[in-house]
Short mmCIF file of C-alpha atoms and ligand atoms in Angstrom, two decimals:
data_model
loop_
_atom_site.label_atom_id
_atom_site.label_comp_id
_atom_site.label_asym_id
_atom_site.label_seq_id
_atom_site.Cartn_x
_atom_site.Cartn_y
_atom_site.Cartn_z
CA MET A 1001 161.97 113.82 145.55
CA LYS A 1002 165.15 115.51 146.74
CA GLU A 1003 166.46 115.09 150.20
CA GLU A 1004 166.36 118.49 150.95
CA GLY A 1005 163.38 121.01 150.11
CA LEU A 1006 163.88 124.24 147.78
CA ALA A 1007 163.08 127.84 149.01
CA ALA A 1008 159.56 129.37 147.97
CA ALA A 1009 161.67 132.14 145.82
CA LYS A 1010 163.67 129.25 144.03
CA ILE A 1011 160.26 127.48 143.38
CA LEU A 1012 158.38 130.30 141.99
CA ALA A 1013 161.62 131.25 139.51
CA VAL A 1014 161.54 127.61 138.18
CA LEU A 1015 157.50 127.73 137.68
CA GLN A 1016 157.78 130.95 136.00
CA ARG A 1017 160.28 129.13 133.44
CA SER A 1018 158.65 125.88 133.42
CA LEU A 1019 155.04 127.08 133.01
CA LYS A 1020 155.85 129.37 130.22
CA ASP A 1021 154.57 127.11 127.58
CA ASP A 1022 151.12 126.97 128.76
CA MET A 1023 148.69 128.88 127.00
CA THR A 1024 146.62 131.55 128.40
CA PHE A 1025 142.87 132.47 128.15
CA THR A 1026 143.75 136.30 128.30
CA SER A 1027 145.87 135.86 125.09
CA GLY A 1028 142.35 135.32 123.21
CA ARG A 1029 144.20 132.35 121.42
CA ILE A 1030 142.33 129.66 123.24
CA MET A 1031 139.86 128.91 120.51
CA GLY A 1032 138.48 125.47 121.35
CA SER A 1033 138.20 125.29 125.03
CA MET A 1034 134.93 124.82 126.79
CA CYS A 1035 136.46 126.61 129.85
CA THR A 1036 137.24 130.03 130.29
CA GLU A 1037 139.32 132.60 132.44
CA PRO A 1038 138.23 132.78 135.66
CA THR A 1039 137.08 135.99 137.26
CA ARG A 1040 138.89 137.96 139.94
CA PHE A 1041 136.34 137.29 142.33
CA ALA A 1042 136.50 133.77 141.89
CA ARG A 1043 140.21 133.76 142.38
CA LEU A 1044 139.99 135.48 145.43
CA LEU A 1045 137.54 133.30 147.07
CA TYR A 1046 139.03 130.18 145.84
CA SER A 1047 142.12 131.18 147.57
CA LYS A 1048 140.45 132.08 150.60
CA TYR A 1049 138.62 128.86 151.29
CA LEU A 1050 140.98 126.12 150.16
CA GLU A 1051 140.83 123.96 153.13
CA ARG A 1052 137.11 123.47 152.95
CA ASN A 1053 136.06 119.88 152.20
CA LEU A 1054 132.84 118.62 151.35
CA GLY A 1055 133.70 115.07 151.99
CA ASP A 1056 133.50 115.84 155.65
CA PRO A 1057 130.70 118.12 155.89
CA GLY A 1058 129.99 118.00 159.55
CA LEU A 1059 133.41 120.16 159.74
CA PHE A 1060 132.30 122.52 157.03
CA PRO A 1061 128.21 122.43 157.58
CA ALA A 1062 128.17 126.18 156.19
CA THR A 1063 129.84 125.28 153.02
CA ALA A 1064 127.46 122.38 152.60
CA ARG A 1065 124.37 124.71 152.90
CA LEU A 1066 125.83 126.79 150.20
CA GLU A 1067 126.34 123.60 148.27
CA SER A 1068 122.42 123.02 148.63
CA GLU A 1069 121.61 126.48 147.98
CA ALA A 1070 123.58 126.35 144.53
CA ILE A 1071 121.97 123.32 143.40
CA VAL A 1072 118.43 125.45 144.36
CA SER A 1073 119.49 128.04 141.77
CA ALA A 1074 120.49 125.67 139.25
CA GLY A 1075 117.30 123.93 139.65
CA GLU A 1076 115.54 127.16 139.35
CA LEU A 1077 117.22 128.04 136.07
CA LEU A 1078 116.34 124.31 134.97
CA ASN A 1079 112.89 124.74 135.74
CA HIS A 1080 112.75 122.65 139.07
CA PRO A 1081 113.69 124.46 142.30
CA ASN A 1082 113.18 121.34 144.13
CA ALA A 1083 115.81 119.15 142.02
CA HIS A 1084 118.17 116.92 144.32
CA GLY A 1085 121.75 116.95 143.20
CA SER A 1086 125.31 117.61 144.18
CA ILE A 1087 128.23 119.81 142.72
CA VAL A 1088 130.80 117.26 141.30
CA SER A 1089 134.13 117.52 139.51
CA GLY A 1090 132.50 118.20 136.06
CA GLY A 1091 130.49 116.76 133.47
CA THR A 1092 132.13 113.14 133.15
CA GLU A 1093 131.19 112.70 137.08
CA ALA A 1094 127.63 113.97 136.64
CA ASN A 1095 126.89 111.86 133.48
CA ILE A 1096 128.59 108.60 135.30
CA MET A 1097 126.21 109.54 138.37
CA ALA A 1098 123.51 109.67 136.01
CA LEU A 1099 124.04 106.37 134.26
CA TRP A 1100 124.72 104.77 137.39
CA SER A 1101 121.25 105.88 139.11
CA ALA A 1102 119.40 104.83 135.96
CA ARG A 1103 121.07 101.31 136.02
CA ASN A 1104 120.14 100.98 140.05
CA GLU A 1105 116.81 101.69 139.32
CA THR A 1106 116.12 98.39 137.48
CA LYS A 1107 117.66 94.81 138.23
CA ILE A 1108 117.97 94.35 134.49
CA GLU A 1109 120.87 91.69 133.79
CA LYS A 1110 122.28 93.17 130.81
CA PRO A 1111 121.50 96.92 130.91
CA GLU A 1112 121.56 99.14 127.96
CA ALA A 1113 121.78 102.86 127.47
CA ILE A 1114 120.58 104.69 124.20
CA VAL A 1115 122.91 107.52 123.25
CA PRO A 1116 123.45 109.66 120.39
CA ALA A 1117 126.21 109.18 118.22
CA SER A 1118 127.48 112.69 119.36
CA VAL A 1119 127.88 111.52 122.89
CA HIS A 1120 130.68 112.95 124.79
CA HIS A 1121 133.24 109.97 125.56
CA SER A 1122 132.45 110.41 129.38
CA PHE A 1123 129.47 107.95 128.50
CA ASN A 1124 131.97 105.51 127.35
CA LYS A 1125 133.83 105.70 130.58
CA ALA A 1126 130.64 105.34 132.53
CA ALA A 1127 129.62 102.43 130.38
CA ASP A 1128 132.57 100.71 130.90
CA MET A 1129 132.58 101.15 134.70
CA LEU A 1130 128.86 99.99 135.22
CA GLY A 1131 128.66 97.12 132.97
CA ILE A 1132 126.35 98.95 130.45
CA LYS A 1133 126.27 98.65 126.72
CA LEU A 1134 125.95 101.83 124.60
CA ILE A 1135 123.43 101.66 121.99
CA SER A 1136 124.56 104.54 119.59
CA VAL A 1137 121.81 106.36 117.52
CA PRO A 1138 123.09 108.37 114.38
CA THR A 1139 122.18 112.02 114.10
CA ASP A 1140 120.70 113.92 111.36
CA GLU A 1141 122.56 116.58 108.83
CA ARG A 1142 122.35 119.14 111.81
CA GLY A 1143 123.96 116.89 114.26
CA ARG A 1144 120.74 116.23 116.26
CA VAL A 1145 120.02 112.77 117.42
CA GLN A 1146 117.16 110.98 115.27
CA ALA A 1147 114.44 110.54 117.59
CA SER A 1148 112.64 107.95 115.81
CA ARG A 1149 115.68 105.90 115.62
CA VAL A 1150 115.99 106.46 119.47
CA LYS A 1151 112.41 105.14 119.88
CA ALA A 1152 113.28 102.00 117.56
CA ALA A 1153 116.19 101.20 119.62
CA ILE A 1154 114.24 100.73 122.88
CA THR A 1155 114.32 97.04 124.25
CA ALA A 1156 113.52 95.39 127.55
CA ASN A 1157 117.04 95.95 128.35
CA THR A 1158 117.15 99.87 128.07
CA VAL A 1159 117.86 101.72 131.21
CA MET A 1160 118.20 105.07 130.16
CA ILE A 1161 118.15 107.25 127.08
CA ALA A 1162 120.56 110.22 126.65
CA GLY A 1163 119.87 113.51 125.03
CA ILE A 1164 122.39 116.26 124.64
CA ALA A 1165 121.90 119.98 124.86
CA GLY A 1166 125.00 121.27 123.42
CA THR A 1167 127.08 118.65 121.80
CA THR A 1168 130.77 118.46 122.01
CA GLU A 1169 131.43 118.61 118.50
CA LEU A 1170 129.12 121.25 117.13
CA GLY A 1171 126.97 122.37 120.10
CA ALA A 1172 124.02 121.01 118.48
CA ILE A 1173 120.93 120.60 120.72
CA ASP A 1174 119.11 117.37 120.36
CA PRO A 1175 115.21 117.27 120.05
CA ILE A 1176 114.66 116.93 123.73
CA ASN A 1177 110.80 117.18 123.79
CA GLU A 1178 110.78 114.41 121.33
CA LEU A 1179 113.03 112.42 123.63
CA SER A 1180 111.04 113.42 126.53
CA GLU A 1181 107.68 112.04 125.32
CA ILE A 1182 109.39 108.72 124.21
CA ALA A 1183 111.07 108.12 127.36
CA ALA A 1184 107.65 109.18 129.33
CA SER A 1185 105.69 106.61 127.74
CA HIS A 1186 107.94 103.96 128.03
CA GLU A 1187 108.96 104.92 131.60
CA ILE A 1188 112.62 104.94 130.98
CA HIS A 1189 115.06 107.23 132.93
CA LEU A 1190 115.94 110.28 130.22
CA HIS A 1191 119.27 112.05 131.19
CA ILE A 1192 120.14 115.39 129.35
CA ASP A 1193 123.83 116.34 129.23
CA ALA A 1194 123.64 119.74 129.12
CA SER A 1195 127.06 120.10 130.58
CA PHE A 1196 127.85 122.79 127.99
CA GLY A 1197 124.23 124.39 127.17
CA GLY A 1198 122.87 124.55 130.47
CA PHE A 1199 123.86 127.93 131.17
CA VAL A 1200 123.37 129.18 127.45
CA ILE A 1201 120.13 127.61 126.47
CA PRO A 1202 117.99 129.09 129.19
CA PHE A 1203 118.63 132.96 128.03
CA LEU A 1204 118.48 132.14 124.29
CA ASN A 1205 114.82 132.94 123.48
CA ASP A 1206 115.09 136.45 125.61
CA LEU A 1207 117.95 137.39 123.07
CA GLY A 1208 115.78 136.51 119.97
CA TYR A 1209 117.50 133.24 119.24
CA PRO A 1210 115.53 130.15 118.64
CA ALA A 1211 115.66 127.48 121.58
CA GLU A 1212 113.28 124.58 122.34
CA ASP A 1213 112.60 123.34 125.98
CA PHE A 1214 115.39 121.04 127.14
CA ASP A 1215 115.17 120.96 131.09
CA PHE A 1216 112.77 119.67 133.78
CA LYS A 1217 109.93 121.66 132.34
CA LEU A 1218 109.56 118.49 130.33
CA SER A 1219 108.10 115.93 132.40
CA GLY A 1220 109.96 113.06 130.97
CA VAL A 1221 113.59 114.73 131.99
CA SER A 1222 114.94 112.82 134.88
CA SER A 1223 118.25 114.12 135.51
CA ILE A 1224 120.51 117.03 133.98
CA ALA A 1225 124.25 117.52 133.87
CA ILE A 1226 125.00 121.09 133.95
CA ASP A 1227 128.90 122.57 134.17
CA PRO A 1228 129.42 125.55 136.09
CA HIS A 1229 133.25 125.27 134.87
CA LYS A 1230 132.07 125.63 131.30
CA MET A 1231 129.48 128.59 130.68
CA GLY A 1232 128.89 128.63 134.20
CA MET A 1233 131.73 130.98 134.58
CA ALA A 1234 133.24 129.21 137.75
CA PRO A 1235 136.82 128.07 137.80
CA VAL A 1236 137.59 123.89 137.36
CA PRO A 1237 136.73 121.73 138.74
CA ALA A 1238 132.94 122.38 138.99
CA GLY A 1239 129.90 120.31 137.69
CA MET A 1240 126.60 119.72 138.72
CA ILE A 1241 123.97 116.61 138.71
CA LEU A 1242 120.52 117.51 139.21
CA PHE A 1243 117.76 114.86 139.67
CA ARG A 1244 114.04 115.31 139.51
CA GLU A 1245 113.54 112.96 142.41
CA VAL A 1246 115.26 112.31 145.70
CA GLU A 1247 114.88 108.55 145.20
CA MET A 1248 117.23 108.64 141.87
CA LEU A 1249 120.09 110.27 144.10
CA GLU A 1250 119.28 107.61 146.97
CA ARG A 1251 120.05 104.78 144.76
CA ILE A 1252 123.71 105.57 144.59
CA ASP A 1253 124.07 107.02 148.13
CA ILE A 1254 126.60 105.09 149.87
CA LYS A 1255 126.87 106.08 153.56
CA ALA A 1256 129.81 106.92 155.44
CA SER A 1257 128.54 107.28 159.15
CA TYR A 1258 131.79 107.76 161.13
CA LEU A 1259 132.67 111.35 159.95
CA ALA A 1260 132.39 114.37 162.18
CA GLY A 1261 129.29 115.58 161.47
CA GLY A 1262 127.64 112.07 160.92
CA GLU A 1263 126.43 110.95 157.31
CA TYR A 1264 127.50 112.76 153.82
CA SER A 1265 124.87 114.98 153.21
CA LYS A 1266 125.53 115.05 149.58
CA VAL A 1267 126.27 112.15 146.89
CA SER A 1268 129.19 112.01 144.90
CA ILE A 1269 131.43 109.63 143.53
CA LEU A 1270 134.60 111.59 145.04
CA GLY A 1271 135.20 111.31 148.88
CA THR A 1272 137.19 114.55 149.45
CA ARG A 1273 135.70 117.23 147.72
CA PRO A 1274 136.83 120.71 147.16
CA GLY A 1275 134.45 123.25 149.56
CA ALA A 1276 136.39 126.05 147.90
CA ALA A 1277 134.75 125.00 144.35
CA ALA A 1278 131.21 124.90 145.61
CA ILE A 1279 131.61 128.23 147.42
CA VAL A 1280 132.60 129.78 144.18
CA VAL A 1281 130.13 128.49 142.13
CA TRP A 1282 127.44 129.40 144.43
CA ALA A 1283 129.18 133.24 144.90
CA THR A 1284 129.42 133.18 140.66
CA MET A 1285 125.68 132.46 140.41
CA GLN A 1286 124.79 134.95 143.16
CA MET A 1287 127.12 137.62 141.58
CA LEU A 1288 126.03 137.23 138.03
CA GLY A 1289 122.30 136.75 138.44
CA LYS A 1290 120.44 135.85 135.25
CA GLN A 1291 121.12 139.22 134.02
CA GLY A 1292 124.69 138.55 134.07
CA TYR A 1293 124.83 135.13 132.07
CA ARG A 1294 122.22 136.67 129.95
CA LYS A 1295 124.95 139.24 128.99
CA ILE A 1296 127.58 136.72 128.73
CA VAL A 1297 125.46 134.80 126.47
CA ARG A 1298 124.40 137.69 124.14
CA LYS A 1299 128.27 138.55 123.58
CA CYS A 1300 129.36 134.79 123.07
CA MET A 1301 126.32 134.47 120.56
CA SER A 1302 127.14 137.38 118.65
CA LEU A 1303 130.81 136.79 118.11
CA THR A 1304 130.04 133.45 117.11
CA ASN A 1305 127.71 134.59 114.40
CA LEU A 1306 130.49 137.43 113.52
CA LEU A 1307 133.03 134.25 113.31
CA TYR A 1308 130.24 132.35 111.23
CA GLU A 1309 129.54 135.44 108.58
CA ASN A 1310 133.32 135.58 108.33
CA ALA A 1311 133.81 132.26 107.43
CA LEU A 1312 130.96 131.83 105.03
CA LYS A 1313 133.02 134.27 102.83
CA MET A 1314 135.99 131.98 102.37
CA GLU A 1315 136.58 129.32 99.69
CA ASN A 1316 138.21 126.42 101.53
CA ILE A 1317 137.24 127.02 105.05
CA GLN A 1318 133.52 126.78 105.63
CA PRO A 1319 131.22 126.73 108.22
CA VAL A 1320 129.59 123.00 108.99
CA GLN A 1321 126.27 124.85 109.66
CA GLU A 1322 124.61 127.77 111.27
CA PRO A 1323 125.61 127.56 114.86
CA MET A 1324 122.88 126.69 117.64
CA LEU A 1325 125.20 127.53 120.45
CA ASN A 1326 128.47 129.66 120.97
CA ILE A 1327 129.95 126.44 119.31
CA LEU A 1328 131.18 126.85 115.45
CA GLY A 1329 132.29 123.87 113.58
CA LEU A 1330 134.58 124.67 110.26
CA LYS A 1331 134.99 122.35 107.34
CA THR A 1332 138.24 122.52 105.71
CA LEU A 1333 137.53 121.29 102.06
CA HIS A 1334 140.84 120.98 100.57
CA GLU A 1335 143.04 119.81 103.69
CA SER A 1336 142.34 117.47 106.63
CA PRO A 1337 141.09 119.22 109.79
CA GLN A 1338 144.40 118.26 111.41
CA GLU A 1339 146.55 119.82 108.65
CA VAL A 1340 144.63 123.25 109.04
CA SER A 1341 144.91 122.86 112.71
CA ASP A 1342 148.36 122.13 113.21
CA LYS A 1343 148.86 125.28 111.09
CA LEU A 1344 146.90 127.47 113.34
CA ARG A 1345 148.65 126.09 115.95
CA GLU A 1346 152.18 127.23 114.36
CA ARG A 1347 150.66 130.49 114.32
CA GLY A 1348 149.66 130.64 118.00
CA TRP A 1349 146.02 129.26 117.76
CA ALA A 1350 144.22 126.43 119.45
CA VAL A 1351 141.30 124.90 118.08
CA SER A 1352 139.77 121.45 118.26
CA THR A 1353 140.37 119.08 116.15
CA PHE A 1354 137.43 116.53 114.85
CA PRO A 1355 137.63 113.98 112.15
CA ARG A 1356 135.61 116.04 109.66
CA HIS A 1357 135.93 119.50 111.11
CA LEU A 1358 137.43 122.02 113.44
CA ARG A 1359 135.69 123.27 116.52
CA VAL A 1360 135.90 126.93 117.66
CA CYS A 1361 134.14 127.34 120.96
CA VAL A 1362 133.55 131.22 121.44
CA MET A 1363 133.86 131.43 125.15
CA PRO A 1364 133.68 134.77 127.35
CA HIS A 1365 137.22 135.24 127.19
CA LEU A 1366 137.24 136.08 123.55
CA ARG A 1367 136.55 139.65 122.49
CA LYS A 1368 136.01 140.90 119.27
CA ARG A 1369 139.28 141.93 118.18
CA HIS A 1370 140.33 138.12 118.88
CA ILE A 1371 137.56 136.92 116.56
CA LEU A 1372 138.64 139.45 114.05
CA GLU A 1373 142.13 138.32 113.99
CA PHE A 1374 141.24 135.01 114.21
CA SER A 1375 138.95 135.61 110.80
CA SER A 1376 141.77 137.08 109.16
CA GLU A 1377 144.13 134.36 109.87
CA LEU A 1378 141.99 131.82 108.32
CA GLU A 1379 141.52 133.87 105.42
CA ARG A 1380 145.20 133.98 104.91
CA LEU A 1381 145.14 130.22 105.21
CA ASP A 1382 142.11 129.92 103.09
CA GLN A 1383 143.92 132.12 100.48
CA LYS A 1384 147.39 130.50 100.52
CA GLU A 1385 145.66 126.84 100.32
CA GLU A 1386 143.67 127.92 97.39
CA LEU A 1387 146.92 128.71 95.47
CA ILE A 1388 148.62 125.38 96.63
CA VAL A 1389 145.65 123.22 96.43
CA LYS A 1390 143.67 124.48 93.52
CA PRO A 1391 145.92 122.68 90.43
CA ILE A 1392 145.36 119.28 92.77
CA SER A 1393 141.67 120.02 93.10
CA LYS A 1394 141.27 120.75 89.32
CA ILE A 1395 143.04 117.23 88.59
CA ARG A 1396 140.48 115.69 91.15
CA TYR A 1397 137.44 117.05 89.35
CA SER A 1398 138.51 116.37 86.08
CA LEU A 1399 138.89 112.72 87.19
CA LEU A 1400 135.24 112.57 88.15
N1 LIG B 2815 129.48 116.51 128.21
C1 LIG B 2815 129.65 117.22 127.41
C2 LIG B 2815 128.60 117.77 126.03
C3 LIG B 2815 131.08 117.66 126.92
O1 LIG B 2815 131.29 118.71 126.08
C4 LIG B 2815 131.92 117.37 127.92
C5 LIG B 2815 133.39 118.31 127.94
C6 LIG B 2815 131.73 116.59 129.05
C7 LIG B 2815 130.26 116.04 129.16
C8 LIG B 2815 132.65 116.48 130.05
O2 LIG B 2815 132.90 117.36 130.98
P1 LIG B 2815 133.99 117.45 131.94
O3 LIG B 2815 135.41 117.44 131.11
O4 LIG B 2815 133.99 118.49 132.67
O5 LIG B 2815 134.31 116.05 132.81
N2 LIG B 2815 133.60 118.54 126.76
C9 LIG B 2815 134.95 119.59 126.71
C10 LIG B 2815 135.78 119.22 125.37
O6 LIG B 2815 136.05 117.72 125.08
C11 LIG B 2815 136.12 119.28 127.90
C12 LIG B 2815 137.16 120.24 127.70
C13 LIG B 2815 137.24 121.33 128.35
C14 LIG B 2815 138.10 119.90 126.63
C15 LIG B 2815 138.46 122.20 128.12
C16 LIG B 2815 138.93 121.06 126.47
C17 LIG B 2815 139.20 122.07 127.38
O7 LIG B 2815 140.17 122.94 127.06
O8 LIG B 2815 135.66 119.71 124.59
#
């Protein structure tokens, strides 16, 4: 740190230069992120309430009340208005809290949690922190966990089963109803990671897309992670954890009674927490209502299907499968996903790269023209690769 500070104008100029390399959502080139462009209203509110700290709710009881109201709204969306929970920093914190609560419920010495092979790496973080062994269960050809294998993996040490409503890799939705039955009959905590799908799946049936039950409507579901900062349209950081019963939250409630307003009203891993994030989550849900979210989901799903249809026509780049949510996996038949991803990046597009496919998240910042431009870019790559790669593939096939 320098001895003397800089003038604001100078700092602004430096920032303008040094942040130039960051991508923007408005460019329509961010194709692999689960986050999106904050609304203007959200920007305004966020800066207005910057000093609100939910780590000391006695100072900001009104903000704390809004947090509770936002949890009720999310609970209503997920078929349990009496759910208990908190606004947290994202899906990672929500998943850690769920695993923490499930572990504390039992006195098992060597706790295990059964998770789909497609689970987000936040579960690995949680398991490492909490001393829990993860038992990974394979998924089927559509990327959904195999419920029979989950059942077979249960032991006396199982403290939790996890299901995913919108996998990180493909946006697949696990057979949550089957998992619910298994969890209920074995009295095991079933946690649903709906970090991505939580603000999408509730609207699919209305829009004519197939969607099975995934939430508290199923009696075996004990907790749900749902992220306002993904399809909930709120800025980062904003996740939510909801528990079916208050005791599930109380098990991980570590009190701090010296604060201005008495004890913490909410349970979280963080101490100091951004009240502005909670206010914006509340306001965004108020502003959009179910109608607003449904409209967003309609647009994202129709653009996802447009991209899917376009990719079907290609030769070397192909959809992994029909999308279940607004996430599309793309296989690259003659090059590694990394090679294709690098080429796309050179041309200004950012997609996510998994070992066997590319992932496109068709988020609300993307418009039809972006999908069409991206499709054309893929087509150009597809054709070019065909020219270069075909002779090699012919040799490969002739060797078979
Ligand atoms: N659960 C699932 C199913 C997720 O996909 C993610 C994040 C999490 C939990 C964890 O959520 P937080 O990141 O909020 O803690 N998945 C995104 C992904 O891996 C995270 C992300 C978001 C990555 C925006 C990049 C990006 O630009 O794609």
